[in-house]
Structures are given as C-alpha cells and as structure tokens.
PDB file of C-alpha atoms and ligand atoms in Angstrom:
ATOM      1  CA  MET K   1      62.089 144.657-178.648  1.00  0.00           C
ATOM      2  CA  LYS K   2      64.769 143.407-180.883  1.00  0.00           C
ATOM      3  CA  ASN K   3      65.074 145.449-184.107  1.00  0.00           C
ATOM      4  CA  PRO K   4      67.570 146.519-186.620  1.00  0.00           C
ATOM      5  CA  THR K   5      71.193 147.055-185.446  1.00  0.00           C
ATOM      6  CA  SER K   6      72.187 150.356-183.827  1.00  0.00           C
ATOM      7  CA  HIS K   7      75.227 152.154-184.624  1.00  0.00           C
ATOM      8  CA  ASN K   8      77.163 154.964-182.985  1.00  0.00           C
ATOM      9  CA  ASP K   9      78.264 157.306-185.688  1.00  0.00           C
ATOM     10  CA  VAL K  10      80.587 160.289-185.456  1.00  0.00           C
ATOM     11  CA  THR K  11      78.439 162.341-183.223  1.00  0.00           C
ATOM     12  CA  SER K  12      75.897 160.780-181.064  1.00  0.00           C
ATOM     13  CA  CYS K  13      73.070 162.871-182.324  1.00  0.00           C
ATOM     14  CA  MET K  14      73.665 161.090-185.682  1.00  0.00           C
ATOM     15  CA  LYS K  15      73.154 157.701-184.181  1.00  0.00           C
ATOM     16  CA  THR K  16      71.689 155.529-186.849  1.00  0.00           C
ATOM     17  CA  ILE K  17      69.565 152.369-187.153  1.00  0.00           C
ATOM     18  CA  LYS K  18      70.265 150.032-190.075  1.00  0.00           C
ATOM     19  CA  LEU K  19      67.295 149.159-192.179  1.00  0.00           C
ATOM     20  CA  ASN K  20      66.491 145.912-193.912  1.00  0.00           C
ATOM     21  CA  ASN K  21      67.808 147.316-197.093  1.00  0.00           C
ATOM     22  CA  GLY K  22      71.127 148.227-195.703  1.00  0.00           C
ATOM     23  CA  LEU K  23      70.652 151.925-195.462  1.00  0.00           C
ATOM     24  CA  LYS K  24      71.095 153.650-192.073  1.00  0.00           C
ATOM     25  CA  ILE K  25      68.556 156.213-190.839  1.00  0.00           C
ATOM     26  CA  PRO K  26      69.073 158.550-188.153  1.00  0.00           C
ATOM     27  CA  GLN K  27      67.361 157.529-185.102  1.00  0.00           C
ATOM     28  CA  LEU K  28      66.408 161.145-184.361  1.00  0.00           C
ATOM     29  CA  GLY K  29      64.575 163.206-186.836  1.00  0.00           C
ATOM     30  CA  LEU K  30      62.339 166.454-186.804  1.00  0.00           C
ATOM     31  CA  GLY K  31      58.638 166.088-187.341  1.00  0.00           C
ATOM     32  CA  VAL K  32      57.050 169.015-189.085  1.00  0.00           C
ATOM     33  CA  TRP K  33      53.468 168.364-188.852  1.00  0.00           C
ATOM     34  CA  GLN K  34      51.741 171.641-188.016  1.00  0.00           C
ATOM     35  CA  SER K  35      54.770 173.610-188.874  1.00  0.00           C
ATOM     36  CA  GLY K  36      53.939 176.641-191.122  1.00  0.00           C
ATOM     37  CA  ASN K  37      54.721 176.344-194.789  1.00  0.00           C
ATOM     38  CA  GLY K  38      57.219 179.299-194.605  1.00  0.00           C
ATOM     39  CA  GLN K  39      59.668 180.517-192.242  1.00  0.00           C
ATOM     40  CA  GLU K  40      58.326 178.752-189.219  1.00  0.00           C
ATOM     41  CA  ALA K  41      59.216 175.288-190.889  1.00  0.00           C
ATOM     42  CA  ILE K  42      62.386 176.708-192.389  1.00  0.00           C
ATOM     43  CA  ASP K  43      63.729 178.099-188.914  1.00  0.00           C
ATOM     44  CA  ALA K  44      62.764 174.828-187.377  1.00  0.00           C
ATOM     45  CA  ILE K  45      64.814 172.758-189.701  1.00  0.00           C
ATOM     46  CA  HIS K  46      67.792 175.120-189.889  1.00  0.00           C
ATOM     47  CA  TRP K  47      67.914 174.925-185.917  1.00  0.00           C
ATOM     48  CA  ALA K  48      67.584 171.211-185.832  1.00  0.00           C
ATOM     49  CA  LEU K  49      70.372 170.908-188.334  1.00  0.00           C
ATOM     50  CA  ALA K  50      72.517 173.155-186.354  1.00  0.00           C
ATOM     51  CA  ALA K  51      71.602 170.965-183.215  1.00  0.00           C
ATOM     52  CA  GLY K  52      72.989 167.878-185.177  1.00  0.00           C
ATOM     53  CA  TYR K  53      69.633 166.350-186.633  1.00  0.00           C
ATOM     54  CA  ARG K  54      69.992 164.805-189.931  1.00  0.00           C
ATOM     55  CA  HIS K  55      66.329 163.746-190.627  1.00  0.00           C
ATOM     56  CA  ILE K  56      63.213 165.440-191.395  1.00  0.00           C
ATOM     57  CA  ASP K  57      59.764 163.952-191.456  1.00  0.00           C
ATOM     58  CA  THR K  58      57.050 165.475-193.511  1.00  0.00           C
ATOM     59  CA  ALA K  59      54.058 164.365-195.600  1.00  0.00           C
ATOM     60  CA  SER K  60      52.110 165.921-198.577  1.00  0.00           C
ATOM     61  CA  ILE K  61      48.985 166.293-196.298  1.00  0.00           C
ATOM     62  CA  TYR K  62      51.334 168.656-193.981  1.00  0.00           C
ATOM     63  CA  LYS K  63      51.217 171.213-196.741  1.00  0.00           C
ATOM     64  CA  ASN K  64      54.628 172.379-196.034  1.00  0.00           C
ATOM     65  CA  GLU K  65      56.894 170.458-198.433  1.00  0.00           C
ATOM     66  CA  GLU K  66      57.796 173.754-200.206  1.00  0.00           C
ATOM     67  CA  ALA K  67      59.392 174.993-196.966  1.00  0.00           C
ATOM     68  CA  VAL K  68      60.986 171.813-196.132  1.00  0.00           C
ATOM     69  CA  GLY K  69      62.655 171.796-199.580  1.00  0.00           C
ATOM     70  CA  GLU K  70      63.674 175.489-199.254  1.00  0.00           C
ATOM     71  CA  ALA K  71      65.122 174.823-195.814  1.00  0.00           C
ATOM     72  CA  ILE K  72      67.124 171.853-197.071  1.00  0.00           C
ATOM     73  CA  ARG K  73      68.376 173.870-200.161  1.00  0.00           C
ATOM     74  CA  THR K  74      69.591 176.918-198.032  1.00  0.00           C
ATOM     75  CA  ALA K  75      71.003 174.688-195.128  1.00  0.00           C
ATOM     76  CA  ASP K  76      74.822 174.449-194.344  1.00  0.00           C
ATOM     77  CA  VAL K  77      74.336 170.751-194.547  1.00  0.00           C
ATOM     78  CA  PRO K  78      74.632 168.892-197.948  1.00  0.00           C
ATOM     79  CA  ARG K  79      71.420 167.328-199.172  1.00  0.00           C
ATOM     80  CA  GLU K  80      72.967 163.956-199.345  1.00  0.00           C
ATOM     81  CA  ASP K  81      73.662 164.199-195.525  1.00  0.00           C
ATOM     82  CA  ILE K  82      69.885 164.733-194.721  1.00  0.00           C
ATOM     83  CA  TRP K  83      67.411 161.870-194.476  1.00  0.00           C
ATOM     84  CA  LEU K  84      64.087 163.298-195.903  1.00  0.00           C
ATOM     85  CA  THR K  85      60.768 161.447-195.608  1.00  0.00           C
ATOM     86  CA  THR K  86      57.655 162.228-197.085  1.00  0.00           C
ATOM     87  CA  LYS K  87      54.178 160.346-197.392  1.00  0.00           C
ATOM     88  CA  ILE K  88      51.610 159.822-199.834  1.00  0.00           C
ATOM     89  CA  TRP K  89      48.098 160.978-198.746  1.00  0.00           C
ATOM     90  CA  ASN K  90      45.102 158.867-198.620  1.00  0.00           C
ATOM     91  CA  ASP K  91      43.091 160.525-201.351  1.00  0.00           C
ATOM     92  CA  ASP K  92      45.935 159.781-203.820  1.00  0.00           C
ATOM     93  CA  ILE K  93      46.169 156.186-202.615  1.00  0.00           C
ATOM     94  CA  ARG K  94      42.275 155.696-203.192  1.00  0.00           C
ATOM     95  CA  ALA K  95      42.504 157.485-206.636  1.00  0.00           C
ATOM     96  CA  GLY K  96      45.356 155.362-207.897  1.00  0.00           C
ATOM     97  CA  ARG K  97      47.515 158.204-208.469  1.00  0.00           C
ATOM     98  CA  THR K  98      50.624 157.534-206.200  1.00  0.00           C
ATOM     99  CA  THR K  99      53.123 157.857-209.005  1.00  0.00           C
ATOM    100  CA  GLU K 100      51.704 161.331-209.972  1.00  0.00           C
ATOM    101  CA  ALA K 101      51.486 162.241-206.273  1.00  0.00           C
ATOM    102  CA  LEU K 102      55.010 161.423-205.749  1.00  0.00           C
ATOM    103  CA  GLU K 103      56.149 163.566-208.765  1.00  0.00           C
ATOM    104  CA  GLU K 104      54.217 166.434-207.400  1.00  0.00           C
ATOM    105  CA  ALA K 105      55.891 166.090-203.929  1.00  0.00           C
ATOM    106  CA  LEU K 106      59.149 165.981-205.541  1.00  0.00           C
ATOM    107  CA  ALA K 107      58.461 169.322-207.238  1.00  0.00           C
ATOM    108  CA  ARG K 108      57.217 170.880-204.172  1.00  0.00           C
ATOM    109  CA  LEU K 109      60.231 169.714-202.304  1.00  0.00           C
ATOM    110  CA  GLY K 110      62.480 170.739-205.121  1.00  0.00           C
ATOM    111  CA  THR K 111      64.439 167.610-205.133  1.00  0.00           C
ATOM    112  CA  ASP K 112      64.768 164.689-207.232  1.00  0.00           C
ATOM    113  CA  TYR K 113      64.536 161.988-204.643  1.00  0.00           C
ATOM    114  CA  VAL K 114      63.398 161.388-201.201  1.00  0.00           C
ATOM    115  CA  ASP K 115      65.239 158.969-198.709  1.00  0.00           C
ATOM    116  CA  LEU K 116      62.031 157.372-197.655  1.00  0.00           C
ATOM    117  CA  LEU K 117      58.447 157.387-199.113  1.00  0.00           C
ATOM    118  CA  LEU K 118      55.665 155.993-196.932  1.00  0.00           C
ATOM    119  CA  LEU K 119      51.971 155.258-197.641  1.00  0.00           C
ATOM    120  CA  HIS K 120      50.302 157.362-194.990  1.00  0.00           C
ATOM    121  CA  TRP K 121      47.303 155.131-193.990  1.00  0.00           C
ATOM    122  CA  PRO K 122      46.085 151.810-195.068  1.00  0.00           C
ATOM    123  CA  VAL K 123      43.096 153.093-197.100  1.00  0.00           C
ATOM    124  CA  ASP K 124      41.618 151.178-200.158  1.00  0.00           C
ATOM    125  CA  GLY K 125      43.963 150.940-203.080  1.00  0.00           C
ATOM    126  CA  TYR K 126      47.143 150.383-200.699  1.00  0.00           C
ATOM    127  CA  MET K 127      48.308 147.364-202.602  1.00  0.00           C
ATOM    128  CA  ALA K 128      48.452 149.153-205.971  1.00  0.00           C
ATOM    129  CA  ALA K 129      50.082 151.981-204.152  1.00  0.00           C
ATOM    130  CA  TRP K 130      52.814 149.811-202.771  1.00  0.00           C
ATOM    131  CA  MET K 131      53.350 148.598-206.375  1.00  0.00           C
ATOM    132  CA  ALA K 132      53.904 152.219-207.342  1.00  0.00           C
ATOM    133  CA  LEU K 133      56.443 152.757-204.534  1.00  0.00           C
ATOM    134  CA  GLU K 134      58.244 149.591-205.692  1.00  0.00           C
ATOM    135  CA  GLN K 135      58.459 151.216-209.153  1.00  0.00           C
ATOM    136  CA  ALA K 136      59.524 154.490-207.826  1.00  0.00           C
ATOM    137  CA  LEU K 137      62.276 152.708-205.919  1.00  0.00           C
ATOM    138  CA  ALA K 138      63.496 150.957-209.032  1.00  0.00           C
ATOM    139  CA  ALA K 139      63.437 154.353-210.897  1.00  0.00           C
ATOM    140  CA  GLY K 140      65.696 155.858-208.163  1.00  0.00           C
ATOM    141  CA  LYS K 141      63.245 158.444-207.012  1.00  0.00           C
ATOM    142  CA  VAL K 142      63.154 157.164-203.555  1.00  0.00           C
ATOM    143  CA  ARG K 143      65.971 155.267-201.528  1.00  0.00           C
ATOM    144  CA  ALA K 144      63.636 153.337-199.353  1.00  0.00           C
ATOM    145  CA  ILE K 145      59.882 152.574-199.234  1.00  0.00           C
ATOM    146  CA  GLY K 146      57.746 151.933-196.101  1.00  0.00           C
ATOM    147  CA  LEU K 147      54.353 152.338-194.570  1.00  0.00           C
ATOM    148  CA  SER K 148      52.630 154.226-191.914  1.00  0.00           C
ATOM    149  CA  ASN K 149      49.743 153.086-189.644  1.00  0.00           C
ATOM    150  CA  PHE K 150      49.860 149.681-191.111  1.00  0.00           C
ATOM    151  CA  MET K 151      48.511 146.843-188.636  1.00  0.00           C
ATOM    152  CA  GLU K 152      49.038 143.160-188.923  1.00  0.00           C
ATOM    153  CA  GLU K 153      46.467 142.333-191.571  1.00  0.00           C
ATOM    154  CA  HIS K 154      47.520 145.040-193.867  1.00  0.00           C
ATOM    155  CA  LEU K 155      51.270 144.192-193.515  1.00  0.00           C
ATOM    156  CA  THR K 156      50.585 140.646-194.367  1.00  0.00           C
ATOM    157  CA  ASP K 157      49.160 141.766-197.607  1.00  0.00           C
ATOM    158  CA  ILE K 158      52.180 143.819-198.639  1.00  0.00           C
ATOM    159  CA  ILE K 159      54.560 141.074-197.414  1.00  0.00           C
ATOM    160  CA  GLU K 160      52.791 138.344-199.350  1.00  0.00           C
ATOM    161  CA  GLN K 161      51.885 140.220-202.472  1.00  0.00           C
ATOM    162  CA  GLY K 162      54.742 142.725-202.750  1.00  0.00           C
ATOM    163  CA  GLU K 163      58.384 142.044-203.997  1.00  0.00           C
ATOM    164  CA  ILE K 164      60.107 144.440-201.580  1.00  0.00           C
ATOM    165  CA  LEU K 165      59.921 144.439-197.926  1.00  0.00           C
ATOM    166  CA  PRO K 166      58.848 147.647-196.206  1.00  0.00           C
ATOM    167  CA  ALA K 167      61.831 149.268-194.538  1.00  0.00           C
ATOM    168  CA  VAL K 168      59.775 151.065-191.958  1.00  0.00           C
ATOM    169  CA  ASN K 169      56.355 151.230-190.406  1.00  0.00           C
ATOM    170  CA  GLN K 170      55.482 154.729-188.838  1.00  0.00           C
ATOM    171  CA  ILE K 171      53.025 154.312-186.122  1.00  0.00           C
ATOM    172  CA  GLU K 172      51.791 156.146-183.006  1.00  0.00           C
ATOM    173  CA  PHE K 173      54.206 154.966-180.083  1.00  0.00           C
ATOM    174  CA  HIS K 174      54.933 156.481-176.801  1.00  0.00           C
ATOM    175  CA  PRO K 175      54.497 155.290-173.136  1.00  0.00           C
ATOM    176  CA  TYR K 176      50.965 155.285-173.114  1.00  0.00           C
ATOM    177  CA  LEU K 177      50.621 153.315-176.283  1.00  0.00           C
ATOM    178  CA  VAL K 178      53.092 150.693-177.432  1.00  0.00           C
ATOM    179  CA  GLN K 179      51.048 148.803-180.005  1.00  0.00           C
ATOM    180  CA  ALA K 180      52.887 145.600-179.028  1.00  0.00           C
ATOM    181  CA  ASP K 181      51.313 143.434-181.688  1.00  0.00           C
ATOM    182  CA  ALA K 182      52.213 145.611-184.700  1.00  0.00           C
ATOM    183  CA  ILE K 183      55.785 145.980-183.225  1.00  0.00           C
ATOM    184  CA  SER K 184      56.412 142.232-182.619  1.00  0.00           C
ATOM    185  CA  TYR K 185      55.024 141.612-186.244  1.00  0.00           C
ATOM    186  CA  CYS K 186      57.538 144.219-187.609  1.00  0.00           C
ATOM    187  CA  ASP K 187      60.405 142.793-185.496  1.00  0.00           C
ATOM    188  CA  MET K 188      59.801 139.391-186.987  1.00  0.00           C
ATOM    189  CA  HIS K 189      60.002 140.880-190.521  1.00  0.00           C
ATOM    190  CA  ASN K 190      62.861 143.126-189.552  1.00  0.00           C
ATOM    191  CA  ILE K 191      60.878 146.258-190.327  1.00  0.00           C
ATOM    192  CA  ALA K 192      62.084 149.093-188.295  1.00  0.00           C
ATOM    193  CA  ILE K 193      59.408 151.285-186.345  1.00  0.00           C
ATOM    194  CA  THR K 194      59.321 154.959-186.307  1.00  0.00           C
ATOM    195  CA  ALA K 195      57.317 156.646-183.511  1.00  0.00           C
ATOM    196  CA  TRP K 196      54.866 159.389-184.496  1.00  0.00           C
ATOM    197  CA  SER K 197      53.862 161.497-181.676  1.00  0.00           C
ATOM    198  CA  PRO K 198      56.777 160.308-179.322  1.00  0.00           C
ATOM    199  CA  LEU K 199      55.942 163.151-176.995  1.00  0.00           C
ATOM    200  CA  MET K 200      52.287 162.303-176.663  1.00  0.00           C
ATOM    201  CA  GLN K 201      51.433 165.592-178.523  1.00  0.00           C
ATOM    202  CA  GLY K 202      52.704 167.368-175.485  1.00  0.00           C
ATOM    203  CA  ASN K 203      50.667 165.287-172.854  1.00  0.00           C
ATOM    204  CA  PHE K 204      53.845 163.930-171.396  1.00  0.00           C
ATOM    205  CA  LEU K 205      53.868 167.034-169.344  1.00  0.00           C
ATOM    206  CA  LYS K 206      50.825 165.639-167.338  1.00  0.00           C
ATOM    207  CA  GLU K 207      52.601 162.558-166.310  1.00  0.00           C
ATOM    208  CA  PRO K 208      54.752 163.231-163.093  1.00  0.00           C
ATOM    209  CA  LEU K 209      56.870 159.969-163.415  1.00  0.00           C
ATOM    210  CA  PHE K 210      59.002 161.535-166.184  1.00  0.00           C
ATOM    211  CA  ALA K 211      60.105 164.463-164.115  1.00  0.00           C
ATOM    212  CA  GLU K 212      60.819 162.127-161.156  1.00  0.00           C
ATOM    213  CA  ILE K 213      62.921 159.893-163.384  1.00  0.00           C
ATOM    214  CA  GLY K 214      64.502 162.892-165.031  1.00  0.00           C
ATOM    215  CA  ALA K 215      65.739 164.395-161.680  1.00  0.00           C
ATOM    216  CA  ALA K 216      67.975 161.312-161.281  1.00  0.00           C
ATOM    217  CA  TYR K 217      69.751 162.105-164.557  1.00  0.00           C
ATOM    218  CA  GLY K 218      69.541 165.983-164.756  1.00  0.00           C
ATOM    219  CA  LYS K 219      67.300 165.527-167.733  1.00  0.00           C
ATOM    220  CA  THR K 220      63.958 167.018-168.660  1.00  0.00           C
ATOM    221  CA  PRO K 221      60.713 165.050-168.771  1.00  0.00           C
ATOM    222  CA  ALA K 222      60.796 165.223-172.640  1.00  0.00           C
ATOM    223  CA  GLN K 223      64.282 163.902-172.791  1.00  0.00           C
ATOM    224  CA  VAL K 224      63.258 160.931-170.489  1.00  0.00           C
ATOM    225  CA  VAL K 225      60.444 159.899-172.753  1.00  0.00           C
ATOM    226  CA  LEU K 226      62.597 160.293-175.978  1.00  0.00           C
ATOM    227  CA  ARG K 227      65.289 158.360-174.300  1.00  0.00           C
ATOM    228  CA  TRP K 228      62.997 155.495-173.343  1.00  0.00           C
ATOM    229  CA  CYS K 229      62.022 155.483-177.226  1.00  0.00           C
ATOM    230  CA  LEU K 230      65.464 155.188-178.220  1.00  0.00           C
ATOM    231  CA  GLN K 231      66.328 152.373-175.717  1.00  0.00           C
ATOM    232  CA  ASN K 232      63.515 150.372-177.357  1.00  0.00           C
ATOM    233  CA  ASP K 233      65.308 150.775-180.732  1.00  0.00           C
ATOM    234  CA  ILE K 234      62.783 153.106-182.004  1.00  0.00           C
ATOM    235  CA  ILE K 235      63.258 155.926-184.467  1.00  0.00           C
ATOM    236  CA  ILE K 236      61.855 159.294-183.082  1.00  0.00           C
ATOM    237  CA  ILE K 237      60.632 162.252-184.867  1.00  0.00           C
ATOM    238  CA  PRO K 238      59.488 164.724-182.128  1.00  0.00           C
ATOM    239  CA  LYS K 239      57.869 167.890-183.403  1.00  0.00           C
ATOM    240  CA  SER K 240      58.826 171.272-182.283  1.00  0.00           C
ATOM    241  CA  THR K 241      59.126 174.860-183.744  1.00  0.00           C
ATOM    242  CA  ASN K 242      60.917 176.324-180.643  1.00  0.00           C
ATOM    243  CA  GLN K 243      64.639 176.497-180.868  1.00  0.00           C
ATOM    244  CA  GLY K 244      65.314 175.688-177.192  1.00  0.00           C
ATOM    245  CA  ARG K 245      63.088 172.576-177.451  1.00  0.00           C
ATOM    246  CA  ILE K 246      64.636 171.464-180.601  1.00  0.00           C
ATOM    247  CA  LYS K 247      67.957 171.401-179.147  1.00  0.00           C
ATOM    248  CA  GLU K 248      66.639 169.748-175.916  1.00  0.00           C
ATOM    249  CA  ASN K 249      65.071 166.867-177.571  1.00  0.00           C
ATOM    250  CA  SER K 250      68.319 166.115-179.188  1.00  0.00           C
ATOM    251  CA  GLU K 251      70.466 165.876-176.100  1.00  0.00           C
ATOM    252  CA  ILE K 252      69.388 162.417-175.277  1.00  0.00           C
ATOM    253  CA  PHE K 253      72.444 160.372-176.358  1.00  0.00           C
ATOM    254  CA  ASP K 254      74.529 161.210-173.280  1.00  0.00           C
ATOM    255  CA  PHE K 255      72.627 159.135-170.667  1.00  0.00           C
ATOM    256  CA  GLU K 256      71.218 155.739-170.227  1.00  0.00           C
ATOM    257  CA  LEU K 257      67.881 155.010-168.391  1.00  0.00           C
ATOM    258  CA  SER K 258      68.325 152.104-165.933  1.00  0.00           C
ATOM    259  CA  GLU K 259      66.420 148.939-166.348  1.00  0.00           C
ATOM    260  CA  ASP K 260      64.174 149.831-163.351  1.00  0.00           C
ATOM    261  CA  HIS K 261      63.312 153.151-164.909  1.00  0.00           C
ATOM    262  CA  MET K 262      62.701 151.582-168.185  1.00  0.00           C
ATOM    263  CA  ILE K 263      60.324 148.991-166.498  1.00  0.00           C
ATOM    264  CA  ALA K 264      58.539 151.986-164.600  1.00  0.00           C
ATOM    265  CA  ILE K 265      57.821 153.789-167.790  1.00  0.00           C
ATOM    266  CA  ASP K 266      56.806 150.427-169.547  1.00  0.00           C
ATOM    267  CA  GLU K 267      54.148 150.166-166.874  1.00  0.00           C
ATOM    268  CA  LEU K 268      52.403 153.261-167.893  1.00  0.00           C
ATOM    269  CA  GLU K 269      51.155 151.607-171.006  1.00  0.00           C
ATOM    270  CA  LYS K 270      47.309 152.042-171.190  1.00  0.00           C
ATOM    271  CA  GLY K 271      46.497 151.631-174.900  1.00  0.00           C
ATOM    272  CA  GLU K 272      45.559 155.461-175.079  1.00  0.00           C
ATOM    273  CA  HIS K 273      45.896 157.064-178.594  1.00  0.00           C
ATOM    274  CA  PHE K 274      46.369 160.745-178.844  1.00  0.00           C
ATOM    275  CA  GLY K 275      45.972 160.533-182.677  1.00  0.00           C
ATOM    276  CA  PRO K 276      43.623 158.394-184.856  1.00  0.00           C
ATOM    277  CA  ASP K 277      43.488 154.704-184.355  1.00  0.00           C
ATOM    278  CA  PRO K 278      44.387 152.827-187.496  1.00  0.00           C
ATOM    279  CA  ASN K 279      41.760 150.274-186.749  1.00  0.00           C
ATOM    280  CA  ASP K 280      39.085 152.964-186.685  1.00  0.00           C
ATOM    281  CA  PHE K 281      39.581 156.010-188.790  1.00  0.00           C
ATOM    282  CA  ASP K 282      37.423 157.774-191.465  1.00  0.00           C
ATOM    283  CA  PHE K 283      39.603 160.028-193.527  1.00  0.00           C
TER     284      PHE K 283
HETATM  285  P1  LIG W   1      54.873 165.138-180.680  1.00  0.00           P
HETATM  286  O1  LIG W   1      54.489 163.915-179.683  1.00  0.00           O
HETATM  287  O2  LIG W   1      56.221 165.048-181.365  1.00  0.00           O
HETATM  288  O3  LIG W   1      54.464 166.308-179.741  1.00  0.00           O
HETATM  289  C1  LIG W   1      54.799 167.718-180.240  1.00  0.00           C
HETATM  290  C2  LIG W   1      54.223 168.636-179.290  1.00  0.00           C
HETATM  291  O4  LIG W   1      55.073 168.381-178.036  1.00  0.00           O
HETATM  292  C3  LIG W   1      54.832 170.148-179.646  1.00  0.00           C
HETATM  293  O5  LIG W   1      53.808 170.613-180.486  1.00  0.00           O
HETATM  294  C4  LIG W   1      55.093 170.770-178.513  1.00  0.00           C
HETATM  295  O6  LIG W   1      53.951 171.190-178.039  1.00  0.00           O
HETATM  296  C5  LIG W   1      55.513 169.528-177.677  1.00  0.00           C
HETATM  297  N1  LIG W   1      56.949 169.586-177.239  1.00  0.00           N
HETATM  298  C6  LIG W   1      57.914 169.182-178.157  1.00  0.00           C
HETATM  299  N2  LIG W   1      59.104 169.125-177.386  1.00  0.00           N
HETATM  300  C7  LIG W   1      58.740 169.654-176.087  1.00  0.00           C
HETATM  301  C8  LIG W   1      59.887 169.959-175.142  1.00  0.00           C
HETATM  302  N3  LIG W   1      60.978 169.639-175.262  1.00  0.00           N
HETATM  303  N4  LIG W   1      59.152 170.266-173.926  1.00  0.00           N
HETATM  304  C9  LIG W   1      57.765 170.418-173.846  1.00  0.00           C
HETATM  305  N5  LIG W   1      56.809 170.261-174.986  1.00  0.00           N
HETATM  306  C10 LIG W   1      57.540 169.877-176.107  1.00  0.00           C
HETATM  307  O7  LIG W   1      53.653 165.155-181.732  1.00  0.00           O
HETATM  308  P2  LIG W   1      53.426 165.020-183.288  1.00  0.00           P
HETATM  309  O8  LIG W   1      53.810 166.418-184.024  1.00  0.00           O
HETATM  310  O9  LIG W   1      52.090 164.569-183.340  1.00  0.00           O
HETATM  311  O10 LIG W   1      54.373 163.939-183.646  1.00  0.00           O
HETATM  312  C11 LIG W   1      55.518 164.043-184.283  1.00  0.00           C
HETATM  313  C12 LIG W   1      55.878 163.946-185.766  1.00  0.00           C
HETATM  314  O11 LIG W   1      55.240 162.533-186.156  1.00  0.00           O
HETATM  315  C13 LIG W   1      54.960 164.909-186.607  1.00  0.00           C
HETATM  316  O12 LIG W   1      55.404 166.233-186.556  1.00  0.00           O
HETATM  317  C14 LIG W   1      54.876 164.202-187.882  1.00  0.00           C
HETATM  318  O13 LIG W   1      55.986 164.378-188.614  1.00  0.00           O
HETATM  319  C15 LIG W   1      54.770 162.767-187.356  1.00  0.00           C
HETATM  320  N6  LIG W   1      53.310 162.307-187.441  1.00  0.00           N
HETATM  321  C16 LIG W   1      53.095 161.253-188.256  1.00  0.00           C
HETATM  322  C17 LIG W   1      51.727 160.854-188.310  1.00  0.00           C
HETATM  323  C18 LIG W   1      51.338 159.707-189.292  1.00  0.00           C
HETATM  324  O14 LIG W   1      50.237 159.351-189.349  1.00  0.00           O
HETATM  325  N7  LIG W   1      52.339 159.083-189.930  1.00  0.00           N
HETATM  326  C19 LIG W   1      50.759 161.267-187.420  1.00  0.00           C
HETATM  327  C20 LIG W   1      51.097 162.278-186.527  1.00  0.00           C
HETATM  328  C21 LIG W   1      52.389 162.749-186.575  1.00  0.00           C
END
C-alpha cells in the first residue's frame, strides 16, 4: 500500500503521517470506545499521554466526550499537541443536524475545535452532512474532515460532489480483514486510512502466528499486529484502559518486521469482520 508520507518526529511514538491537507496526524492513537465516561477514560488518556501517545479517538456515540475533554484539560500536555478526533453519529446525519451535533460535541469536549471530524457511517443524508463538515472546516471548528466506514460507492459521491477531499477514511482493518478495494481506492485519492479494531477486538490472542513471530523480536502478539499495521502505512487507534497494555501498545517503533513476516501475516486475510459490515448494517 502506498500512502501519505511517513515522518519520524522527535520521539518515535510521535511518528506522524502527512495528510492530503498538509497536516500531520500521529500514526498511533488511543481508541476510547467502551471506555467509561469518567475516571476510566481519564486515566487511560493520561497513561497514554505519559507513554507518548498524542492522538485520541472518540465519537459522540461513545458517550464519553466529557471525560475525554476533561482528560485533555487536566493533562500535562498542551491541547495543541494532542490530535483529537470525534465523529458525527448516524441519527444526526439522517436528521440533517450535523452542524448542531458538532456544536454539542464541542461543548461536551469543552474545546473550541477538534483536529479531525468524521461522519461515522454512510447513512442517508451523508452528502448534506459532508457539506456541513466543509463549512465547519471553513469556520475553523475542525482542522481536518473525513469519513468512517465509507466504501467506494460512497467515497465516489463525496469526491465528485464535494469541494474538499476527505483527509481520512476510518475502517475496520486487521490481519483477518484488509478491505483491499476500499484501501486501494483511498490510496488512489491520497486519503489516509485509520484502522479501527486493529487488534481484532482482542481476538488476535487466538492466532498463534503472532506469538511465533513476536518471539523472533522479543515482542508480544499485540505489538506484532500493530507493527504490521504501521508498516502498511496505516494509522492505528488500539483501545485499552489497562496501563500496562497502553504502554505495551506504544512500544512498536523500535523494531521492524521482515518482509517474510509481513507476508506471513498478509496471508491470514479471510475477510472476517469483528464489527459491523459497512455494506450490511442496520443502525
Ligand atoms: P481493538 O482492536 O483496539 O481491541 C481492543 C481490545 O483488545 C481491548 O478491549 C482489550 O481487550 C484488547 N487489548 C488491547 N491491547 C491489548 C494488549 N496489549 N494485549 C492483550 N489484549 C489487548 O478494538 P476496538 O476498541 O474495537 O477498536 C479500537 C478503536 O477504534 C475504538 O476504541 C474506537 O476508537 C475505534 N472504532 C471505530 C469504529 C468506527 O466505526 N469508526 C468502530 C469500532 C472502533
């Protein structure tokens, strides 16, 4: 996969990917789906920032934007050094209230801008919602706009009818599900890919190959899976609320999988979703 240029910044944990709008997004972020809207999310974010993460991925539907905002406000790291992503939920897209939903999200987060705003799923009304995102960008309420779970037919609408190229498409991606068509379409348009569920929602532990490969590098199965994503130029947002695992998931910039190991992991692909399929969902 060719994709936006990678850069090594000051510390490797802050390695960034240059987006098509020129902004650099940290390639590693912390996902906070299912992290409690209180001390659980706050602790996870503080541990992540201490471990070097500079990117947090939330969504209005995760119902924890208040805790995410509080964690960022009370962190030792300045707001402008943290990449914050949130997403507009499907009901708001359908109801044509993306602009209002963004204002509500900003109020919950207690910030006056987010770094990246995504449409969560390609539900009816996504074209009008995209226009609202373009207006939010012009108004300085977001630094970048993008999509999530958009497959080629929906991406084509956005690219043909919109004025601004989406910076990112966030899709399910891991060794069992590569979604090659969506990825090559995004590559062609220089749209970066963020992997959701990069750790297969924990199911990577059932695959013996990751431990076998990890043994050759002194790395854990989780680190092998995440490293494979990185070497594919994919942005990753693994979720954990466990301090040790949060740190473990960040220690992936000091080794490189061989080509043979990359290929062995590529061969695991079997089109298996652990989350909903963007071509067949009902929410
Ligand atoms: P994930 O693949 O990140 O897996 C998370 C689970 O893996 C954890 O609950 C934990 O049980 C386990 N885990 C994490 N680190 C581990 C380690 N080092 N060792 C052993 N087990 C470990 O799953 P996810 O939460 O579904 O996805 C990550 C993030 O992606 C979410 O938190 C969310 O921010 C985002 N997401 C987005 C969408 C979307 O539609 N855009 C959908 C799902 C998730």
